[in-house]
Coordinates of C-alpha atoms in Angstrom, one line a residue:
M20 CA -41.9 70.4 -74.8
T21 CA -42.4 70.3 -71.0
I22 CA -40.1 68.2 -69.1
A23 CA -41.7 66.8 -66.0
P24 CA -39.4 67.5 -62.9
P25 CA -37.7 64.4 -61.1
L26 CA -39.5 62.5 -58.4
E27 CA -38.3 63.6 -55.2
T28 CA -37.0 60.9 -52.8
V29 CA -38.8 61.5 -49.2
T30 CA -36.4 60.5 -46.6
P31 CA -38.2 59.4 -43.5
A32 CA -37.2 61.1 -40.3
P33 CA -35.4 58.9 -37.6
G34 CA -37.8 56.4 -36.4
G35 CA -40.5 57.5 -38.9
D36 CA -42.0 55.6 -41.7
I37 CA -43.5 56.4 -45.0
S38 CA -47.2 56.2 -45.0
T39 CA -48.8 54.1 -47.8
P40 CA -52.6 53.6 -48.8
A41 CA -52.1 49.9 -47.3
R42 CA -50.8 51.1 -44.1
R43 CA -53.4 53.6 -43.8
T44 CA -56.2 51.2 -44.7
S45 CA -54.7 48.8 -42.0
E46 CA -54.7 51.7 -39.5
R47 CA -58.6 52.2 -40.2
L48 CA -59.3 48.8 -40.0
A49 CA -57.7 48.4 -36.6
R50 CA -59.4 51.4 -35.1
T51 CA -62.7 50.3 -36.5
L52 CA -62.1 46.7 -34.9
A53 CA -61.0 48.3 -31.7
R54 CA -64.0 50.7 -31.5
R55 CA -66.7 47.9 -32.6
W56 CA -65.2 44.9 -31.0
G57 CA -63.4 46.3 -28.1
P58 CA -66.6 47.2 -26.1
A59 CA -68.1 43.5 -27.1
V60 CA -65.1 42.0 -25.7
G61 CA -65.1 44.0 -22.6
E62 CA -68.8 43.2 -22.0
C63 CA -68.0 39.3 -22.2
V64 CA -64.9 39.7 -19.8
V65 CA -66.9 41.9 -17.3
A66 CA -70.0 39.4 -17.2
V67 CA -67.6 36.4 -16.8
V68 CA -65.4 37.8 -14.3
T69 CA -68.1 39.4 -12.3
A70 CA -70.0 36.2 -11.9
L71 CA -67.0 34.0 -11.0
G72 CA -65.5 36.8 -9.0
F73 CA -68.7 37.2 -6.7
T74 CA -69.0 33.6 -6.8
Y75 CA -65.4 33.1 -5.4
W76 CA -66.0 35.7 -3.0
G77 CA -68.5 33.5 -1.1
R78 CA -65.7 31.4 0.0
S79 CA -64.8 34.1 2.6
V80 CA -68.3 34.1 4.1
D81 CA -67.3 32.2 7.4
N82 CA -70.8 31.7 9.0
N83 CA -72.1 28.3 9.9
P84 CA -74.2 26.9 6.9
I85 CA -76.0 24.5 9.1
T86 CA -77.8 26.7 11.8
R87 CA -80.4 28.9 10.8
I88 CA -78.7 32.0 12.5
G89 CA -75.8 31.1 10.6
Q90 CA -77.5 30.9 7.3
V91 CA -79.5 34.2 7.8
S92 CA -76.0 35.8 8.7
G93 CA -74.2 34.3 5.6
L94 CA -77.1 35.5 3.2
S95 CA -77.0 38.9 4.7
N96 CA -73.3 39.2 4.3
L97 CA -73.7 38.3 0.9
Q98 CA -76.4 41.0 0.2
F99 CA -74.1 43.6 1.7
R100 CA -71.3 42.7 -0.5
L101 CA -73.8 42.8 -3.5
A102 CA -75.1 46.1 -2.5
L103 CA -71.8 47.7 -2.4
V104 CA -70.8 46.6 -5.8
V105 CA -74.0 47.8 -7.2
L106 CA -73.7 51.1 -5.6
V107 CA -70.5 51.3 -7.3
I108 CA -71.8 50.6 -10.6
L109 CA -74.6 52.9 -10.5
L110 CA -72.5 55.8 -9.5
V111 CA -70.1 55.3 -12.5
V112 CA -73.3 55.1 -14.8
G113 CA -74.8 58.1 -13.2
W114 CA -71.6 59.9 -13.7
A115 CA -71.1 59.0 -17.4
T116 CA -75.1 59.9 -18.0
A117 CA -74.5 63.4 -16.4
R118 CA -70.9 64.2 -17.5
G119 CA -69.8 62.0 -20.2
S120 CA -69.8 62.0 -23.8
E121 CA -72.5 59.8 -26.0
R122 CA -69.8 57.3 -26.6
V123 CA -68.5 57.1 -23.0
R124 CA -72.3 56.8 -21.8
A125 CA -72.8 54.1 -24.3
V126 CA -69.9 51.9 -23.2
T127 CA -70.4 52.4 -19.6
V128 CA -74.0 51.3 -19.7
R129 CA -72.8 48.1 -21.9
L130 CA -70.4 47.0 -19.2
A131 CA -72.7 47.9 -16.3
A132 CA -75.4 45.7 -17.8
A133 CA -72.9 42.9 -18.2
A134 CA -71.8 43.2 -14.6
V135 CA -75.4 43.0 -13.5
A136 CA -75.9 40.1 -15.5
G137 CA -72.8 38.4 -13.8
L138 CA -74.0 39.5 -10.2
G139 CA -77.5 37.9 -10.7
T140 CA -76.5 34.3 -11.0
G141 CA -73.1 35.0 -9.3
F142 CA -75.0 35.6 -6.1
I143 CA -76.6 32.1 -6.5
G144 CA -73.2 30.5 -7.2
A145 CA -71.8 32.3 -3.7
G146 CA -74.9 31.0 -2.2
Q147 CA -74.0 27.4 -3.1
V148 CA -70.3 28.0 -2.0
F149 CA -71.6 29.0 1.3
A150 CA -74.0 26.0 1.4
L151 CA -71.3 23.7 0.9
R152 CA -68.7 25.3 2.9
G153 CA -66.4 22.8 4.7
T154 CA -67.2 19.9 2.3
P155 CA -65.7 18.7 -0.9
W156 CA -68.7 16.9 -2.2
P157 CA -71.1 18.3 -4.5
L158 CA -74.7 19.2 -3.8
N159 CA -76.7 16.0 -2.9
G160 CA -73.7 13.6 -2.7
P161 CA -74.0 10.5 -4.9
Y162 CA -77.8 10.6 -5.0
A163 CA -80.2 11.0 -7.9
D164 CA -78.6 12.0 -11.4
N165 CA -75.3 12.7 -9.6
N166 CA -75.2 9.1 -9.5
R167 CA -75.3 8.4 -13.1
I168 CA -73.2 11.3 -14.1
L169 CA -70.3 10.3 -11.8
G170 CA -70.5 6.7 -13.0
W171 CA -70.0 7.8 -16.3
A172 CA -67.4 10.2 -15.5
E173 CA -65.4 6.8 -13.9
Q174 CA -65.9 5.1 -17.2
V175 CA -64.4 8.0 -19.1
L176 CA -61.6 8.2 -16.4
H177 CA -60.6 4.4 -16.7
T178 CA -61.6 3.8 -20.3
G179 CA -61.9 7.2 -22.0
S180 CA -65.3 6.6 -23.1
M181 CA -68.9 6.1 -21.8
D182 CA -71.5 3.5 -22.9
A183 CA -74.8 5.7 -22.8
F184 CA -76.8 7.9 -24.8
Y185 CA -76.6 10.9 -22.2
P186 CA -75.5 14.1 -23.5
P187 CA -71.6 13.6 -23.2
A188 CA -70.1 17.1 -22.4
V189 CA -70.4 16.9 -18.5
P190 CA -69.2 13.4 -17.9
Y191 CA -66.3 13.7 -20.4
L192 CA -65.3 17.0 -18.8
L193 CA -65.3 15.3 -15.2
G194 CA -63.6 12.2 -16.6
Y195 CA -60.8 14.2 -18.4
T196 CA -60.1 16.7 -15.5
A197 CA -59.8 14.2 -13.2
K198 CA -57.4 12.1 -15.5
A199 CA -55.4 15.3 -15.7
G200 CA -55.0 15.1 -11.9
L201 CA -57.3 18.2 -11.1
F202 CA -59.6 18.1 -8.3
D203 CA -57.3 15.3 -6.5
G204 CA -58.3 13.1 -9.5
E205 CA -61.9 12.6 -8.0
P206 CA -64.6 13.4 -10.4
A207 CA -67.1 14.1 -7.6
F208 CA -65.1 17.1 -6.4
G209 CA -64.9 18.6 -10.0
L210 CA -68.8 17.9 -10.2
K211 CA -69.2 20.4 -7.1
W212 CA -67.4 23.3 -8.6
L213 CA -68.6 22.6 -12.3
F214 CA -72.0 22.9 -11.1
I215 CA -71.4 26.0 -9.1
A216 CA -69.7 27.5 -12.4
F217 CA -72.7 26.4 -14.3
V218 CA -75.1 28.4 -11.8
A219 CA -72.8 31.6 -11.8
L220 CA -72.4 31.7 -15.6
T221 CA -76.1 31.1 -16.5
G222 CA -76.8 35.1 -16.3
P223 CA -73.8 36.2 -18.3
A224 CA -74.2 33.5 -21.0
A225 CA -78.1 34.5 -21.4
Y226 CA -77.2 38.2 -21.4
L227 CA -74.4 37.9 -23.9
A228 CA -76.7 35.6 -26.2
W229 CA -79.5 38.2 -26.3
R230 CA -76.9 40.9 -26.8
S231 CA -76.6 39.6 -30.5
C232 CA -80.2 40.7 -30.9
L233 CA -80.9 43.5 -28.6
R234 CA -79.5 46.4 -26.8
P235 CA -77.9 46.2 -23.5
L236 CA -80.7 47.1 -21.3
P237 CA -83.5 44.9 -22.9
A238 CA -80.9 42.1 -23.1
L239 CA -80.2 42.2 -19.5
A240 CA -83.8 42.2 -18.6
V241 CA -84.9 39.2 -21.2
G242 CA -81.8 37.3 -20.4
L243 CA -81.5 37.7 -16.6
L244 CA -85.0 37.4 -15.7
P245 CA -85.9 34.0 -17.2
A246 CA -82.3 32.8 -16.1
L247 CA -83.2 33.5 -12.4
Q248 CA -86.4 32.2 -12.6
Q249 CA -85.1 28.6 -13.5
T250 CA -82.2 28.4 -11.4
L251 CA -81.5 24.6 -10.8
P252 CA -78.4 24.2 -8.7
L253 CA -79.0 20.4 -8.7
K254 CA -78.7 20.3 -12.3
P255 CA -77.7 23.5 -13.7
Y256 CA -76.5 22.7 -17.2
S257 CA -80.1 22.1 -18.3
P258 CA -81.3 25.6 -17.9
F259 CA -78.0 27.1 -19.0
V260 CA -78.4 25.4 -22.4
L261 CA -82.2 26.6 -22.7
V262 CA -81.5 30.2 -21.8
V263 CA -78.7 30.4 -24.5
L264 CA -80.7 28.4 -27.1
V265 CA -83.5 30.4 -27.6
P266 CA -81.7 33.7 -28.1
L267 CA -79.4 31.8 -30.6
I268 CA -82.4 30.7 -32.5
A269 CA -83.7 34.3 -32.8
K270 CA -80.0 35.3 -34.2
L271 CA -80.5 32.5 -36.5
L272 CA -83.9 33.9 -37.8
L273 CA -82.3 37.3 -38.0
W274 CA -79.6 36.3 -40.2
L275 CA -81.9 33.9 -42.4
R276 CA -84.1 37.1 -43.3
A277 CA -80.9 39.0 -44.0
S278 CA -78.9 36.5 -45.8
P279 CA -79.8 38.0 -49.2
R280 CA -77.7 41.1 -48.0
F281 CA -74.6 38.5 -47.6
T282 CA -72.1 37.2 -49.8
A283 CA -72.1 33.6 -50.4
R284 CA -69.0 33.1 -48.1
G285 CA -70.6 35.2 -45.4
A286 CA -73.9 33.5 -45.2
A287 CA -72.1 30.2 -45.1
L288 CA -69.6 31.3 -42.4
R289 CA -72.5 32.8 -40.3
G290 CA -74.4 29.6 -40.3
G291 CA -71.6 27.6 -39.6
F292 CA -70.7 29.7 -36.6
L293 CA -74.3 29.4 -35.3
G294 CA -74.2 25.8 -35.9
V295 CA -71.3 25.2 -33.7
L296 CA -72.5 26.8 -31.0
L297 CA -75.9 24.9 -31.3
G298 CA -73.9 21.6 -31.4
L299 CA -71.8 22.7 -28.4
L300 CA -75.1 23.4 -26.3
F301 CA -76.4 19.8 -27.8
L302 CA -73.6 18.1 -26.2
V303 CA -74.4 19.6 -23.0
Y304 CA -78.1 18.9 -22.9
A305 CA -80.1 18.1 -26.0
G306 CA -83.7 18.0 -24.8
W307 CA -84.5 21.6 -25.7
H308 CA -83.2 21.0 -29.2
L309 CA -85.7 18.4 -29.7
W310 CA -88.6 20.1 -28.3
S311 CA -87.9 23.3 -30.0
L312 CA -87.3 21.7 -33.4
P313 CA -90.8 21.7 -34.9
G314 CA -91.5 25.4 -34.0
V315 CA -88.2 26.5 -35.3
I316 CA -88.8 24.8 -38.7
V317 CA -92.2 26.5 -39.0
A318 CA -90.6 29.9 -38.2
G319 CA -87.8 29.4 -40.3
L320 CA -90.3 28.8 -43.3
F321 CA -91.8 32.3 -42.6
F322 CA -88.4 34.0 -42.3
Y323 CA -86.7 32.3 -45.4
P324 CA -86.2 34.9 -48.2
W325 CA -88.0 32.9 -50.9
R326 CA -88.1 35.8 -53.1
T327 CA -85.2 38.0 -52.5
G328 CA -82.3 35.5 -51.9
P329 CA -83.2 31.9 -51.7
L330 CA -79.8 30.7 -52.4
R331 CA -78.1 32.8 -49.9
G332 CA -80.7 31.5 -47.3
L333 CA -80.1 28.0 -48.2
L334 CA -76.3 28.4 -47.9
L335 CA -76.8 29.9 -44.4
L336 CA -78.9 27.1 -43.2
G337 CA -76.6 24.5 -45.0
G338 CA -73.7 26.1 -43.1
A339 CA -75.7 25.8 -39.7
L340 CA -76.3 22.1 -40.3
A341 CA -72.6 21.5 -41.4
G342 CA -71.5 23.4 -38.2
F343 CA -73.9 21.6 -35.9
L344 CA -73.0 18.0 -37.3
L345 CA -69.3 18.7 -37.2
V346 CA -69.6 19.1 -33.4
A347 CA -72.6 17.0 -32.5
G348 CA -72.9 14.6 -35.4
V349 CA -71.4 11.6 -33.6
Y350 CA -73.7 12.1 -30.6
L351 CA -76.7 12.8 -32.6
R352 CA -76.5 9.4 -34.3
I353 CA -76.2 7.8 -30.9
L354 CA -79.2 9.6 -29.5
L355 CA -81.3 8.5 -32.8
G356 CA -80.3 5.1 -32.1
A357 CA -81.8 5.0 -28.6
T358 CA -85.1 6.2 -29.5
G359 CA -86.8 3.2 -28.1
T360 CA -85.5 3.7 -24.7
R361 CA -88.6 4.1 -22.2
D362 CA -88.7 6.7 -19.6
Q363 CA -90.9 5.7 -16.5
W364 CA -89.9 7.9 -13.9
C365 CA -93.3 9.2 -12.7
S366 CA -93.2 11.8 -10.0
G367 CA -95.5 14.2 -8.6
F368 CA -94.7 16.6 -11.5
A369 CA -96.3 14.0 -13.9
M370 CA -99.4 13.9 -11.9
T371 CA -100.0 17.6 -11.8
E372 CA -102.7 19.3 -14.0
P373 CA -101.1 19.3 -17.4
A374 CA -101.8 23.0 -18.2
Y375 CA -100.5 24.4 -14.9
I376 CA -97.6 26.9 -15.5
G377 CA -97.4 28.3 -12.0
T378 CA -94.4 28.1 -9.6
S379 CA -92.7 24.8 -9.3
P380 CA -92.4 23.3 -6.0
L381 CA -89.3 23.2 -4.0
T382 CA -90.5 22.0 -0.6
D383 CA -93.1 19.6 0.8
R384 CA -94.6 22.5 2.7
A385 CA -95.4 24.2 -0.7
W386 CA -96.8 21.2 -2.2
D387 CA -98.8 19.0 0.2
E388 CA -99.9 16.5 -2.5
P389 CA -99.2 15.5 -6.0
G390 CA -101.5 17.6 -8.3
E391 CA -101.8 20.6 -5.7
Y392 CA -99.8 23.8 -6.1
P393 CA -99.9 26.7 -3.5
G394 CA -102.9 28.8 -4.5
V395 CA -101.4 32.3 -4.0
G396 CA -103.1 35.0 -5.9
E397 CA -105.1 33.1 -8.1
F398 CA -107.7 34.3 -10.9
A399 CA -110.4 31.6 -11.7
G400 CA -107.8 28.7 -11.0
L401 CA -104.8 30.5 -12.8
H402 CA -101.8 31.5 -10.9
V403 CA -100.9 35.1 -10.8
Y404 CA -97.8 34.2 -12.9
A405 CA -100.1 32.7 -15.5
V406 CA -102.1 35.9 -15.8
V407 CA -99.1 38.0 -16.2
A408 CA -97.5 35.6 -18.6
L409 CA -100.9 35.4 -20.8
I410 CA -101.2 39.3 -20.9
G411 CA -97.4 39.4 -21.8
L412 CA -97.7 37.0 -24.6
G413 CA -100.7 38.7 -26.2
V414 CA -99.1 42.0 -26.1
A415 CA -95.7 40.7 -27.5
V416 CA -97.6 39.2 -30.5
A417 CA -99.5 42.1 -31.1
L418 CA -96.6 44.4 -31.2
G419 CA -93.8 42.1 -32.4
L420 CA -94.9 39.2 -34.4
R421 CA -92.7 40.2 -37.4
K422 CA -89.5 40.4 -35.2
A423 CA -87.3 37.4 -34.7
V424 CA -86.9 38.2 -31.0
V425 CA -90.5 37.7 -30.4
V426 CA -91.0 34.9 -33.1
A427 CA -88.1 32.7 -31.4
P428 CA -89.3 32.2 -27.9
L429 CA -93.0 32.0 -29.2
A430 CA -91.8 29.1 -31.7
C431 CA -90.2 27.3 -28.9
F432 CA -93.2 28.0 -26.5
A433 CA -95.5 26.5 -28.9
S434 CA -93.4 23.5 -29.9
A435 CA -93.1 22.5 -26.2
W436 CA -96.8 23.1 -25.6
F437 CA -97.9 20.9 -28.3
I438 CA -95.3 18.2 -27.4
R439 CA -96.3 18.3 -23.7
F440 CA -99.7 17.3 -24.3
W441 CA -98.9 14.7 -27.0
L442 CA -96.6 12.9 -24.5
A443 CA -98.9 13.3 -21.5
G444 CA -101.8 12.1 -23.6
H445 CA -100.1 8.9 -24.4
M446 CA -98.9 8.2 -20.9
E447 CA -101.2 5.8 -19.8
A448 CA -101.3 3.8 -23.1
D449 CA -97.8 3.7 -23.4
Q450 CA -97.0 3.6 -19.6
Q451 CA -94.1 5.9 -20.1
I452 CA -93.4 9.5 -19.2
Q453 CA -90.7 10.6 -22.0
L454 CA -89.6 13.5 -19.8
F455 CA -92.7 15.6 -20.7
P456 CA -92.8 17.4 -17.3
R457 CA -89.8 19.0 -18.0
T458 CA -91.3 20.8 -21.2
M459 CA -92.7 23.1 -18.4
M460 CA -89.0 24.8 -17.9
Q461 CA -89.1 25.7 -21.7
I462 CA -92.8 26.9 -21.5
Q463 CA -91.9 29.2 -18.6
V464 CA -88.7 30.4 -19.6
T465 CA -90.3 31.5 -23.2
L466 CA -93.3 33.1 -21.7
T467 CA -91.1 35.1 -19.1
A468 CA -89.0 36.2 -22.2
L469 CA -92.2 37.1 -24.0
V470 CA -93.6 39.0 -21.1
V471 CA -90.1 41.2 -20.9
L472 CA -90.3 41.7 -24.6
A473 CA -93.6 42.8 -24.3
C474 CA -92.7 45.5 -22.1
V475 CA -89.9 46.4 -24.0
L476 CA -91.9 46.7 -27.3
A477 CA -94.4 48.8 -25.1
V478 CA -91.9 51.2 -23.8
R479 CA -90.6 51.6 -27.6
K480 CA -93.9 52.9 -28.6
L481 CA -94.5 55.0 -25.7
A482 CA -91.1 56.6 -25.6
P483 CA -91.9 59.1 -28.6
L484 CA -95.0 60.3 -26.8
V485 CA -93.1 61.1 -23.5
R486 CA -90.3 62.9 -25.5
R487 CA -93.0 65.2 -27.3
A488 CA -94.6 65.8 -23.9
A489 CA -91.5 67.0 -22.3
S490 CA -90.9 70.7 -21.9
E491 CA -87.3 70.5 -22.5
P492 CA -84.9 67.8 -23.4
T493 CA -82.7 66.7 -20.5
R494 CA -80.6 63.8 -19.8
Q495 CA -82.7 60.9 -18.6
F496 CA -81.2 58.5 -16.1
T497 CA -83.2 55.5 -17.8
A498 CA -80.0 53.3 -17.5
V499 CA -79.6 54.0 -14.0
G500 CA -83.1 53.2 -13.1
G501 CA -83.1 49.9 -15.2
L502 CA -79.8 48.7 -13.7
L503 CA -81.0 49.4 -10.3
A504 CA -84.2 47.4 -10.6
L505 CA -82.5 44.5 -12.4
A506 CA -79.8 44.5 -9.9
L507 CA -82.1 44.4 -6.8
A508 CA -84.3 41.7 -8.7
G509 CA -81.2 39.7 -9.1
G510 CA -80.2 39.8 -5.5
M511 CA -83.7 39.2 -4.2
I512 CA -84.2 36.1 -6.5
G513 CA -80.6 34.9 -6.0
S514 CA -81.2 35.2 -2.2
Y515 CA -84.5 33.0 -2.5
F516 CA -82.9 30.5 -4.5
A517 CA -79.8 30.2 -2.3
N518 CA -81.9 30.0 0.9
Q519 CA -83.8 27.3 -0.5
Y520 CA -80.5 25.1 -0.9
L521 CA -79.1 26.0 2.2
P522 CA -78.6 22.6 4.4
T523 CA -81.8 21.3 6.4
V524 CA -82.1 18.0 8.0
P525 CA -84.0 15.5 5.8
G526 CA -86.7 15.0 8.4
E527 CA -88.1 18.6 7.3
R528 CA -88.6 17.2 3.8
L529 CA -87.0 20.4 2.1
V530 CA -84.9 20.7 -0.7
G531 CA -82.1 21.9 1.4
S532 CA -81.6 18.3 2.6
M533 CA -79.6 18.0 -0.6
A534 CA -77.0 20.3 0.9
W535 CA -77.1 18.5 4.3
E536 CA -76.2 15.2 2.6
S537 CA -73.2 16.7 1.2
H538 CA -71.8 17.3 4.6
Q539 CA -72.2 13.8 5.8
F540 CA -69.4 12.1 3.7
R541 CA -65.9 11.3 4.7
K542 CA -63.2 13.6 3.1
P543 CA -60.2 11.9 1.3
D544 CA -57.9 12.4 4.4
G545 CA -60.4 10.2 6.3
T546 CA -61.7 13.1 8.6
C547 CA -65.4 14.3 8.6
P548 CA -66.5 17.5 7.1
K549 CA -66.5 20.5 9.5
Y550 CA -70.3 20.7 9.7
A551 CA -71.0 16.8 9.5
D552 CA -73.9 16.0 11.9
R553 CA -72.8 15.1 15.3
H554 CA -69.1 15.2 14.1
T555 CA -70.0 11.8 12.5
C556 CA -69.8 10.7 8.7
R557 CA -69.6 7.9 6.5
D558 CA -67.7 6.8 3.3
F559 CA -68.6 8.2 -0.1
P560 CA -70.2 5.3 -1.5
H561 CA -68.7 3.6 -4.8
R562 CA -70.6 4.8 -8.1
A563 CA -72.3 2.4 -10.5
V564 CA -74.7 3.3 -13.1
I565 CA -77.7 0.9 -12.4
E566 CA -80.1 1.0 -15.4
S567 CA -83.8 0.1 -14.1
A568 CA -85.5 -2.6 -16.0
P569 CA -88.6 -1.7 -17.6
V570 CA -91.9 -2.5 -15.8
K571 CA -95.6 -3.3 -17.4
R572 CA -97.2 -0.6 -15.2
M573 CA -95.7 2.5 -13.8
V574 CA -96.1 3.3 -10.1
C575 CA -96.2 6.8 -9.4
E576 CA -94.3 7.9 -6.4
Y577 CA -94.2 11.3 -4.5
P578 CA -91.0 13.2 -5.2
W579 CA -90.0 13.7 -1.5
R580 CA -89.0 11.0 0.9
K581 CA -90.7 10.8 4.4
L582 CA -89.1 9.4 7.5
G583 CA -90.8 6.9 9.6
P584 CA -90.9 6.9 13.3
D585 CA -87.8 4.7 13.6
G586 CA -86.0 6.7 11.0
S587 CA -86.5 4.4 8.1
V588 CA -87.4 5.9 4.7
E589 CA -90.9 5.7 3.4
M590 CA -92.5 6.8 0.2
R591 CA -95.7 8.1 -0.3
S592 CA -97.7 7.0 -3.3
S593 CA -99.6 9.5 -5.2
R594 CA -102.9 9.6 -6.9
R595 CA -102.9 7.6 -10.1

């Protein structure tokens, strides 16, 4: 009989430990998480820090934002700083491409793309900081939508709640920050910096949302270009929600198709995660959800795994609905209870030919009469943007109709397109607008995304042909070229929008008059802002939310005010 030798007792060395299977497993898991999630977290941090950092850097631009020579100098200083940062990014990416390993190149491109996304809209944020230099008040002061938002914020500050069906996130955030003593307890001061933060973070948010579906460079192009196109410093939370919503819908469709491969718990948790994100966006601005819903339902029917795993798909959709209702259910109930509210604000946008999808007017000079847009580069009555958008739409559908990243913007576009004409078609009979002109922003964002996706899909089709045609394999500087082009696009588009919102006197009837108004109100210490007109100013008016009574017949007015010879304000009536 063979007697087994006694087990040896292993004594660990000083400071050592006995390796166990559980410990080895945990170490492998930690390495996997660090390898997979480390770069993802890095992308988030780099994008946000770059956007907010460049925006904050705008505080050191000490030029005069009122005079034209000061405005040009200020924008040039911002462009010079942007060029320096981009040069550093390109040098790092170029070095990684030529000398680094495959993993180093991949991580470097991810972080560089995130930085460019932050710089794109961070430039516009810095432009807003420069435009409002010397005044604590927000863009356009207490006028237009600011009046209502600040009035609701005051309600939250004093009562803890607001009596309105407007999306509550912004008023509650302003009210609670003022109650906490931030921004000197003044909601208007918080509104200035909140709007600037929304402007700066729109690019990073769009990029990071598309990164859940696409690789870095395509995600940068598809996310940043529509975000830059629809920059709206006066109401920045609206485009912020839109450019994030579309890629989240694409991710929902991707997970819906892949749900048979998930466990029951995994499907429900993934759906719940997306539902919470969609609910948070709904609390910031709800219009895009409502206008996208019909198209998303139709797209969901095509992506639902009817044969391979209907239960898993149901769990994912149920989790999404539960997450959404958990966050936004209370507000959804309030919104549904206000369906009888009439919107009768009829501006020149409502009087424009309804199928027009070209540039939107920012100035009276570029849009002389309601219904007329600048005819630059037209083809048979179509703006050059419309021609490019239609070609891109056709190519994207031809090459990627089965892909969720194409179907999501396509569904949102089609939904807004039908709703736009339905509401506009009933405008005369119902004597109400129902916000239908705002569908144009959704139409333009989705079409621009489809144009970029068409380019991405076309490049993927042509890439194998280019590789086979190459005589010998070499390292391509594709990332350097793509980042350079998108960084320059961000700087040039950002400069255009920043310039539009620089202060101009109201008599010129430019959108820059909103920034000019911000310099005309007295500061809390009783002094006038540094750049107040003729060093005189007035008190910031008491805010009160005034609801307009419905009228039997709408009176459509031109959106830009005209000053009469005596300085009085006149409104020019549009064609009705």
